[in-house]
Amino acid sequence: MIARDAYTTSLWQDHATPFAESNKAQPETLYDVIIIGGGITGISTAFLLQDEGKNCLLLEAGNIGYGTSGGTTAHLNTLLDVPYYQIQKNFGKEAAQQVYASATEAIALIRHNISRWGIDCGFRDANAILFAQNEEQDKELDKIAKTSAEAGLEMNAIDSLPVDIPFTRAMQAGEQATFSPLQYIQGMARAFETAGGAILQQCRVTGIENNNTVTVTTNAGAFKAKAVIYATHIPTGINLLHLRCTPYRSYVMAFTLENGQYPEELIYDMYDPYHYYRTQEVDGQKYLIAGGEDHKTGEQENTQQCFLKLEAHIRQHFKVKEIKYRWSSQYYEPVDGLPYIGRLPGTEDNIYVATGYGGNGMTYSSVAALLLKRLILGQNPKNELLFDPNRLKPVAGFSQFISHNADVVKQFMGKFFSGEQLEALAGIAPGEGKVVEYENQKIAVYKDEQGKLYAVKPICTHMKCEVGWNTAERSWDCPCHGARYDIEGKVLNTPADQGLEQLDIT
């Protein structure tokens, strides 16, 4: 089974087959490191540690690479979403230089891995273009160019764009790149197994117990390790990081062009949220990829409207032949602009995390892999304090520990609902979902195209926020910390590790 949203499929997902692991997980083995999460961060980190002689096990709740990494637009940037002037303001000029150096090293690692393992993933070096469209954006662009240069990234003015979009000023930077992420991830998964590592897919972690040796409980049994890394986009359970990372969704389309004029550069406007454009060739076909229309997860019920607005924007500026793919993906914005990579707050020193990448997950994933490897090997990396999750100040009264939710109170247990009455109350059309009140209880109801009703308790199992309906992807999304569930209540996105309670309809 491929773990993806049922109603939107990315370009990468459609051109990949699920990874078939070959090395078996051994419950009786004491692993050096268990990595939870099989996206680009988990695979990259697992390989680096295994390559250094550690014995590692990677656990993935779905299929390798089919989560957030399978929904990325796969920009490899040193020109980051959080501009260097903001990093300077929050952390200082030297810190901005460290961030640039870390991003540069990350892209070099990906390039090295592709060369070493002969991974055919369409990797290509590219320039990035950032363009302004009004006087205010002109001033912003000047500030970005100045502080980028101070960090180490030179930007040069250009007088034309490779796309037909009006602009007032534009700057170009080198040192960027693109690739097909799932092909890269699966190539690194094979390299990890070649080095002796083990992968277990369709394996959801339900809890950990740490007594010097860590016991990781899953739906496939328990496994033990000396250390654990959460590479799950956002850690499961409840932790201080959930109050310091805001979940967003971004919308993407991949399309072909009538005139065949596909730009070679990575191109960004300067609105908030901004639009972005880039080209990727997959299986001999070029696609222009465009994205934007970002919003906080769970705060936009009519997500179809986001796709419609993005399509209108695309057709305004490009000679579209056919829109082939549309999808959305989730990312987490850190409160101070930099990811949290290192020891998980409130836990022992052998529990690690990588989260809060913002829109630069492809780059920060390898920053995280290198940093986590060095931490576990005791190498005292230079950027340890810069990305340290424990730089956060605790909120008074908030528990700084992982608390899994296996003991959620089942307030509806054993209760049956009349499907006929519920349908009349909800008044929903086929393919629609809605939260309604029925017999003094809130119920999340979805009707499929055949008229079948699905009902779940609309309370997120993570921290008890109320979920909302996502029309484009037909999912129940939590606006608090980004957990997402399918129509049957099964978890699509962490931090939840337990599904929504299903309700019986008679």
Coordinates of N, CA and C in Angstrom, one line a residue, residues 321-397:
K321 N 0.0 24.0 -21.8 CA -0.6 22.9 -22.7 C -1.5 22.0 -21.9
E322 N -1.0 21.5 -20.8 CA -1.8 20.6 -20.0 C -1.3 20.6 -18.5
I323 N -2.2 20.8 -17.6 CA -1.8 20.6 -16.2 C -1.9 19.1 -15.9
K324 N -0.7 18.5 -15.5 CA -0.6 17.1 -15.4 C -0.8 16.6 -14.0
Y325 N -0.3 17.4 -13.0 CA -0.3 17.0 -11.6 C -0.7 18.2 -10.7
R326 N -1.3 17.9 -9.6 CA -1.5 18.9 -8.6 C -1.5 18.3 -7.3
W327 N -0.8 18.9 -6.3 CA -0.7 18.3 -5.0 C -0.4 19.4 -4.0
S328 N -0.5 19.1 -2.7 CA 0.0 20.0 -1.7 C 0.8 19.3 -0.7
S329 N 1.6 20.0 0.1 CA 2.5 19.4 1.0 C 2.5 20.3 2.3
Q330 N 3.0 19.7 3.3 CA 3.0 20.4 4.6 C 4.5 20.7 5.0
Y331 N 4.6 21.9 5.7 CA 5.9 22.2 6.3 C 5.7 22.9 7.6
Y332 N 6.7 23.0 8.4 CA 6.6 23.7 9.7 C 7.5 24.9 9.8
E333 N 7.0 26.0 10.1 CA 7.7 27.2 10.3 C 8.2 27.4 11.7
P334 N 9.5 27.4 12.0 CA 10.0 27.6 13.3 C 9.8 29.1 13.8
V335 N 9.7 29.3 15.1 CA 9.3 30.6 15.6 C 10.4 31.6 15.4
D336 N 11.7 31.2 15.3 CA 12.8 32.2 15.2 C 13.5 32.0 13.9
G337 N 13.0 31.2 12.9 CA 13.6 31.2 11.6 C 14.5 30.1 11.3
L338 N 15.0 29.4 12.3 CA 16.0 28.3 12.0 C 15.4 27.0 12.5
P339 N 15.8 25.9 11.9 CA 15.3 24.5 12.3 C 15.8 24.2 13.7
Y340 N 15.2 23.2 14.2 CA 15.6 22.6 15.5 C 16.2 21.2 15.3
I341 N 17.5 21.1 15.4 CA 18.2 19.9 15.1 C 19.1 19.6 16.3
G342 N 18.9 18.4 16.9 CA 19.8 18.1 18.0 C 19.0 17.3 19.1
R343 N 19.4 17.4 20.3 CA 18.7 16.7 21.4 C 17.3 17.2 21.6
L344 N 16.4 16.3 21.8 CA 15.0 16.6 22.0 C 14.8 17.2 23.3
P345 N 14.2 18.4 23.4 CA 14.0 19.1 24.7 C 13.2 18.2 25.7
G346 N 13.7 18.2 27.0 CA 13.0 17.5 28.0 C 13.2 16.0 28.0
T347 N 14.2 15.5 27.2 CA 14.4 14.0 27.2 C 15.9 13.8 27.6
E348 N 16.3 12.5 27.7 CA 17.7 12.2 27.9 C 18.5 12.6 26.7
D349 N 19.8 12.5 26.9 CA 20.7 12.9 25.8 C 20.8 12.0 24.6
N350 N 20.1 10.8 24.7 CA 20.2 9.9 23.6 C 18.9 9.9 22.7
I351 N 18.1 11.0 22.9 CA 16.9 11.2 22.0 C 17.1 12.4 21.2
Y352 N 17.1 12.3 19.9 CA 17.4 13.4 19.0 C 16.2 13.7 18.1
V353 N 16.2 14.9 17.5 CA 15.1 15.4 16.6 C 15.6 16.3 15.5
A354 N 14.9 16.4 14.4 CA 15.1 17.3 13.4 C 13.8 17.8 12.9
T355 N 13.5 19.1 13.0 CA 12.2 19.6 12.6 C 12.3 21.1 12.4
G356 N 11.2 21.7 11.9 CA 11.1 23.2 11.7 C 11.9 23.7 10.5
Y357 N 11.9 23.0 9.4 CA 12.7 23.3 8.2 C 12.1 24.5 7.4
G358 N 10.9 24.9 7.7 CA 10.2 25.9 6.9 C 10.1 25.3 5.5
G359 N 10.3 26.2 4.5 CA 10.1 25.7 3.1 C 11.4 25.2 2.4
N360 N 12.4 24.9 3.3 CA 13.7 24.5 2.7 C 14.1 23.1 3.2
G361 N 13.1 22.2 3.2 CA 13.3 20.9 3.8 C 14.4 20.1 3.0
M362 N 14.5 20.2 1.7 CA 15.5 19.4 1.0 C 16.9 19.8 1.4
T363 N 17.2 21.1 1.6 CA 18.5 21.5 2.1 C 18.7 21.2 3.5
Y364 N 17.8 21.6 4.4 CA 18.0 21.4 5.8 C 18.0 19.9 6.2
S365 N 17.4 19.0 5.4 CA 17.4 17.6 5.7 C 18.9 17.1 5.7
S366 N 19.7 17.6 4.8 CA 21.1 17.1 4.8 C 21.9 17.9 5.8
V367 N 21.5 19.2 6.1 CA 22.2 19.9 7.3 C 21.9 19.0 8.5
A368 N 20.7 18.5 8.7 CA 20.3 17.7 9.9 C 21.1 16.4 9.9
A369 N 21.2 15.7 8.7 CA 21.9 14.5 8.7 C 23.3 14.6 9.1
L370 N 24.0 15.6 8.6 CA 25.4 15.8 9.0 C 25.6 16.2 10.5
L371 N 24.7 17.1 10.9 CA 24.8 17.5 12.3 C 24.5 16.4 13.3
L372 N 23.4 15.6 13.0 CA 23.1 14.5 13.9 C 24.2 13.4 13.9
K373 N 24.7 13.1 12.7 CA 25.8 12.2 12.7 C 27.0 12.6 13.6
R374 N 27.3 13.9 13.5 CA 28.5 14.4 14.3 C 28.2 14.4 15.8
L375 N 26.9 14.7 16.1 CA 26.5 14.7 17.5 C 26.6 13.3 18.1
I376 N 26.1 12.3 17.4 CA 26.1 10.9 17.9 C 27.5 10.4 17.9
L377 N 28.4 10.8 17.0 CA 29.8 10.4 17.0 C 30.6 11.2 18.0
G378 N 30.1 12.2 18.7 CA 30.8 13.0 19.6 C 31.8 13.9 19.0
Q379 N 31.5 14.4 17.8 CA 32.5 15.3 17.1 C 32.4 16.8 17.4
N380 N 31.5 17.2 18.3 CA 31.4 18.6 18.6 C 31.3 19.5 17.4
P381 N 30.2 19.4 16.6 CA 30.1 20.2 15.4 C 30.0 21.7 15.7
K382 N 30.5 22.5 14.8 CA 30.5 24.0 15.0 C 29.1 24.6 15.1
N383 N 28.1 24.0 14.3 CA 26.8 24.6 14.3 C 25.8 23.9 15.3
E384 N 26.4 23.2 16.3 CA 25.5 22.5 17.2 C 24.6 23.5 18.0
L385 N 25.2 24.6 18.5 CA 24.4 25.5 19.3 C 23.4 26.3 18.5
L386 N 23.8 26.6 17.2 CA 23.0 27.4 16.3 C 21.6 26.7 16.1
F387 N 21.6 25.4 15.9 CA 20.4 24.7 15.6 C 19.8 23.9 16.8
D388 N 20.4 24.1 18.0 CA 20.0 23.3 19.1 C 18.6 23.5 19.5
P389 N 17.7 22.5 19.6 CA 16.3 22.7 19.9 C 16.2 23.2 21.4
N390 N 17.2 23.0 22.2 CA 17.1 23.5 23.6 C 17.4 25.0 23.7
R391 N 17.6 25.7 22.6 CA 17.7 27.2 22.6 C 16.4 27.8 23.0
L392 N 15.3 27.0 22.9 CA 14.0 27.5 23.2 C 13.8 27.7 24.8
K393 N 13.1 28.7 25.2 CA 12.8 28.9 26.6 C 11.5 28.2 26.9
P394 N 11.4 27.4 27.9 CA 10.2 26.7 28.3 C 9.0 27.7 28.6
V395 N 7.8 27.2 28.2 CA 6.6 27.9 28.6 C 6.2 27.4 30.0
A396 N 5.9 28.4 30.9 CA 5.6 28.0 32.3 C 4.4 27.0 32.3
G397 N 4.6 25.9 33.0 CA 3.5 24.9 33.2 C 3.4 24.0 32.0

